[in-house]
Amino acid sequence: GQQVKQSSPSLTVQEGGILILNCDYENDMFDYFAWYKKYPDNSPTLLISVRSNVDKREDGRFTVFLNKSGKHFSLHITASQPEDTAVYLCAAANQGGSAKLIFGEGTKLTVSS
Amino acid sequence: GALVYQYPRRTICKSGTSMRMECQAVGFQATSVAWYRQSPQKTFELIALSTVNSAIKYEQNFTQEKFPISHPNLSFSSMTVLNAYLEDRGLYLCGARTGGGYEQYFGPGTRLTVL
């Protein structure tokens, strides 16, 4: 089964708004959680990541929250901009598993101006 | 900065033929390279993880006989899709990382179309 799941295939928000992207995982052994951003015909680029020893990490407009007991992590984007329009992929890894990244299905975000 | 190149970007092959794709890491040492496939309407599935000086580990549903991988040095890896059929079409991505870090740098992908 899918080890990492993104429940929303798409999301549309108004420019300037706050949005939350969600990701659920199954493997208790995951200890690294990341969000990647992907434009069409481009490679996924790391947006923000967090290790399992913290439950929050902030980087500018982007914050990732980790809920280990709920096996859930999320990406919060504030002051959304049209340039944020892209596909967002969550991913998780387990150091014991040679840190191979397992991706979610992706959420296509559209920020309308 | 760390960059990953993939070649070719797009390719078309006839059903039953084979296609080789390459991955080049620039600006860092790619101690491990992961190959992924994104089939239509699906997410990126891990095919195999190759770590220098270790055996290549294939995921369930993917085999060395079908997707042989070469990782001869810290900057280059290649993968071949043998006897490609319709279900093999999609975007093949390589992700490279260095040392014990988690962060993977991805190439732009090779899009395979099978006729």
Short mmCIF file of C-alpha atoms in Angstrom, two decimals:
data_model
loop_
_atom_site.label_atom_id
_atom_site.label_comp_id
_atom_site.label_asym_id
_atom_site.label_seq_id
_atom_site.Cartn_x
_atom_site.Cartn_y
_atom_site.Cartn_z
CA GLY A 1 0.00 0.00 0.00
CA GLN A 2 0.91 3.63 -0.27
CA GLN A 3 3.21 4.43 2.64
CA VAL A 4 2.94 8.20 2.27
CA LYS A 5 -0.40 9.74 1.35
CA GLN A 6 -1.55 13.18 0.34
CA SER A 7 -5.32 13.35 0.56
CA SER A 8 -5.83 16.43 -1.60
CA PRO A 9 -4.90 16.07 -5.26
CA SER A 10 -5.47 19.76 -5.83
CA LEU A 11 -5.98 22.99 -3.94
CA THR A 12 -6.78 26.57 -5.01
CA VAL A 13 -6.25 29.62 -2.84
CA GLN A 14 -6.41 33.35 -3.26
CA GLU A 15 -3.21 35.35 -3.37
CA GLY A 16 -2.18 36.46 0.11
CA GLY A 17 -3.99 33.65 1.83
CA ILE A 18 -2.73 30.96 4.17
CA LEU A 19 -2.83 27.36 3.04
CA ILE A 20 -2.11 24.00 4.58
CA LEU A 21 -0.97 20.90 2.75
CA ASN A 22 -1.30 17.59 4.56
CA CYS A 23 0.56 14.32 4.46
CA ASP A 24 -0.02 11.06 6.34
CA TYR A 25 2.42 8.21 6.66
CA GLU A 26 2.31 4.61 7.83
CA ASN A 27 5.86 3.62 8.74
CA ASP A 28 6.76 4.29 12.39
CA MET A 29 10.43 4.10 11.43
CA PHE A 30 10.38 7.22 9.25
CA ASP A 31 12.59 9.84 10.84
CA TYR A 32 12.93 12.42 8.08
CA PHE A 33 10.06 14.37 6.54
CA ALA A 34 10.27 16.72 3.61
CA TRP A 35 8.25 18.83 1.23
CA TYR A 36 9.32 19.19 -2.38
CA LYS A 37 8.09 21.68 -4.93
CA LYS A 38 7.84 20.73 -8.58
CA TYR A 39 7.14 22.89 -11.59
CA PRO A 40 6.08 21.23 -14.88
CA ASP A 41 9.06 19.73 -16.72
CA ASN A 42 11.38 20.60 -13.83
CA SER A 43 12.92 18.44 -11.15
CA PRO A 44 11.49 18.41 -7.62
CA THR A 45 13.37 20.81 -5.39
CA LEU A 46 13.54 20.59 -1.62
CA LEU A 47 11.43 23.25 0.02
CA ILE A 48 11.74 22.40 3.69
CA SER A 49 12.45 19.33 5.80
CA VAL A 50 12.42 18.23 9.42
CA ARG A 51 13.93 15.40 11.41
CA SER A 52 11.85 13.40 13.86
CA ASN A 53 13.49 14.98 16.91
CA VAL A 54 11.59 18.24 16.35
CA ASP A 55 7.94 18.90 15.69
CA LYS A 56 8.19 22.19 13.86
CA ARG A 57 10.51 23.99 11.52
CA GLU A 58 10.02 27.41 10.02
CA ASP A 59 11.72 28.96 7.01
CA GLY A 60 10.29 32.28 5.92
CA ARG A 61 6.73 31.78 4.68
CA PHE A 62 7.00 28.01 5.00
CA THR A 63 6.52 25.98 8.16
CA VAL A 64 6.42 22.23 8.51
CA PHE A 65 4.65 20.67 11.48
CA LEU A 66 5.25 17.07 12.50
CA ASN A 67 2.76 15.05 14.54
CA LYS A 68 4.50 11.75 15.21
CA SER A 69 1.75 10.20 17.28
CA GLY A 70 -0.72 10.92 14.50
CA LYS A 71 1.74 9.95 11.78
CA HIS A 72 1.03 13.21 10.06
CA PHE A 73 2.99 16.20 8.84
CA SER A 74 1.88 19.35 7.16
CA LEU A 75 3.20 22.34 5.25
CA HIS A 76 1.85 25.78 6.05
CA ILE A 77 2.38 28.55 3.54
CA THR A 78 1.57 32.11 4.51
CA ALA A 79 1.11 35.14 2.24
CA SER A 80 0.69 32.87 -0.75
CA GLN A 81 1.87 34.18 -4.11
CA PRO A 82 1.12 33.20 -7.72
CA GLU A 83 4.71 31.92 -7.92
CA ASP A 84 3.76 29.30 -5.33
CA THR A 85 1.64 27.61 -7.99
CA ALA A 86 3.21 24.18 -8.44
CA VAL A 87 2.88 20.55 -7.42
CA TYR A 88 3.90 19.91 -3.83
CA LEU A 89 5.18 16.48 -2.93
CA CYS A 90 5.62 15.26 0.60
CA ALA A 91 8.26 12.62 1.24
CA ALA A 92 9.55 10.60 4.16
CA ALA A 93 12.59 8.45 4.80
CA ASN A 94 14.03 6.07 7.34
CA GLN A 95 17.74 6.28 8.07
CA GLY A 96 17.81 2.56 8.71
CA GLY A 97 16.45 2.05 5.21
CA SER A 98 19.38 3.83 3.63
CA ALA A 99 17.35 7.04 3.65
CA LYS A 100 15.38 6.14 0.53
CA LEU A 101 12.68 8.74 0.03
CA ILE A 102 9.08 7.63 -0.28
CA PHE A 103 6.87 10.19 -2.00
CA GLY A 104 3.21 11.05 -1.65
CA GLU A 105 0.99 11.47 -4.69
CA GLY A 106 1.38 15.23 -4.80
CA THR A 107 -0.98 18.18 -4.41
CA LYS A 108 -1.38 20.58 -7.27
CA LEU A 109 -1.57 24.06 -5.78
CA THR A 110 -2.95 27.03 -7.68
CA VAL A 111 -2.65 30.51 -6.24
CA SER A 112 -4.96 32.90 -8.02
CA SER A 113 -4.27 36.62 -8.16
CA GLY B 1 25.97 24.40 -6.06
CA ALA B 2 24.77 20.84 -6.37
CA LEU B 3 23.29 19.96 -9.74
CA VAL B 4 22.01 16.77 -11.28
CA TYR B 5 21.69 16.30 -15.02
CA GLN B 6 19.78 13.58 -16.80
CA TYR B 7 20.08 12.52 -20.40
CA PRO B 8 18.11 12.23 -22.53
CA ARG B 9 15.29 14.48 -21.42
CA ARG B 10 12.78 12.78 -23.69
CA THR B 11 12.94 9.57 -25.63
CA ILE B 12 10.69 7.33 -27.65
CA CYS B 13 11.27 3.64 -28.19
CA LYS B 14 9.43 0.82 -29.85
CA SER B 15 7.74 -1.79 -27.73
CA GLY B 16 10.17 -4.60 -26.88
CA THR B 17 13.30 -2.51 -27.33
CA SER B 18 15.58 -1.12 -24.63
CA MET B 19 16.43 2.39 -23.54
CA ARG B 20 19.40 3.60 -21.50
CA MET B 21 19.25 6.78 -19.45
CA GLU B 22 22.01 8.61 -17.63
CA CYS B 23 22.37 10.67 -14.48
CA GLN B 24 25.28 13.03 -13.80
CA ALA B 25 25.98 14.74 -10.47
CA VAL B 26 27.92 17.99 -10.58
CA GLY B 27 29.34 19.87 -7.62
CA PHE B 28 29.07 17.08 -5.09
CA GLN B 29 29.87 13.41 -4.63
CA ALA B 30 26.87 11.21 -5.30
CA THR B 31 27.53 8.42 -2.85
CA SER B 32 24.04 7.13 -3.43
CA VAL B 33 21.68 7.44 -6.36
CA ALA B 34 18.00 6.56 -6.30
CA TRP B 35 16.02 5.95 -9.47
CA TYR B 36 12.30 6.71 -9.48
CA ARG B 37 9.52 6.31 -12.00
CA GLN B 38 6.38 8.42 -12.23
CA SER B 39 3.82 6.59 -14.31
CA PRO B 40 0.77 8.46 -15.65
CA GLN B 41 -1.57 9.46 -12.82
CA LYS B 42 0.82 8.08 -10.19
CA THR B 43 3.43 9.39 -7.79
CA PHE B 44 7.16 8.81 -7.93
CA GLU B 45 7.85 5.14 -7.22
CA LEU B 46 11.30 4.13 -6.05
CA ILE B 47 12.85 1.60 -8.43
CA ALA B 48 16.18 1.03 -6.74
CA LEU B 49 18.78 2.64 -4.54
CA SER B 50 22.42 2.40 -5.54
CA THR B 51 25.15 3.16 -3.01
CA VAL B 52 28.81 3.14 -3.99
CA ASN B 53 30.59 0.04 -2.68
CA SER B 54 27.28 -1.61 -1.79
CA ALA B 55 24.86 -3.83 -3.61
CA ILE B 56 22.05 -2.13 -5.50
CA LYS B 57 18.75 -2.59 -3.69
CA TYR B 58 15.65 -2.97 -5.82
CA GLU B 59 12.16 -2.31 -4.58
CA GLN B 60 9.33 -4.79 -4.84
CA ASN B 61 8.03 -5.05 -8.42
CA PHE B 62 11.35 -3.89 -9.87
CA THR B 63 14.23 -6.20 -10.77
CA GLN B 64 17.79 -5.96 -11.94
CA GLU B 65 16.88 -8.10 -14.92
CA LYS B 66 14.44 -5.44 -16.08
CA PHE B 67 16.18 -2.26 -14.85
CA PRO B 68 19.94 -2.87 -14.70
CA ILE B 69 21.77 0.00 -13.03
CA SER B 70 25.39 1.04 -13.19
CA HIS B 71 26.98 3.37 -10.61
CA PRO B 72 30.69 3.24 -11.48
CA ASN B 73 31.83 6.41 -9.67
CA LEU B 74 30.71 9.28 -7.45
CA SER B 75 29.36 11.40 -10.26
CA PHE B 76 27.60 9.07 -12.68
CA SER B 77 24.84 6.48 -12.81
CA SER B 78 22.90 4.91 -15.61
CA MET B 79 19.83 2.74 -15.81
CA THR B 80 18.47 0.76 -18.72
CA VAL B 81 14.86 -0.18 -19.27
CA LEU B 82 15.03 -3.56 -20.99
CA ASN B 83 12.25 -4.79 -23.26
CA ALA B 84 10.18 -1.69 -22.68
CA TYR B 85 6.43 -2.01 -22.94
CA LEU B 86 3.53 0.38 -22.55
CA GLU B 87 3.48 0.07 -18.76
CA ASP B 88 7.08 1.31 -18.63
CA ARG B 89 6.22 4.73 -19.98
CA GLY B 90 6.56 7.67 -17.65
CA LEU B 91 9.07 10.08 -16.15
CA TYR B 92 12.25 8.52 -14.77
CA LEU B 93 13.94 10.60 -12.12
CA CYS B 94 17.30 10.17 -10.49
CA GLY B 95 17.95 11.56 -7.04
CA ALA B 96 21.50 11.78 -5.76
CA ARG B 97 22.74 12.43 -2.27
CA THR B 98 26.08 12.60 -0.57
CA GLY B 99 27.44 10.96 2.55
CA GLY B 100 24.98 10.30 5.33
CA GLY B 101 22.69 13.18 4.52
CA TYR B 102 19.03 12.84 3.71
CA GLU B 103 18.70 15.61 1.17
CA GLN B 104 18.41 14.36 -2.37
CA TYR B 105 19.13 16.47 -5.40
CA PHE B 106 16.98 15.53 -8.34
CA GLY B 107 17.57 15.68 -12.03
CA PRO B 108 14.90 16.94 -14.44
CA GLY B 109 14.00 13.42 -15.47
CA THR B 110 13.92 11.34 -18.63
CA ARG B 111 10.45 11.04 -20.13
CA LEU B 112 10.01 7.68 -21.81
CA THR B 113 7.33 7.07 -24.40
CA VAL B 114 6.81 3.53 -25.65
CA LEU B 115 5.12 3.01 -28.99
#
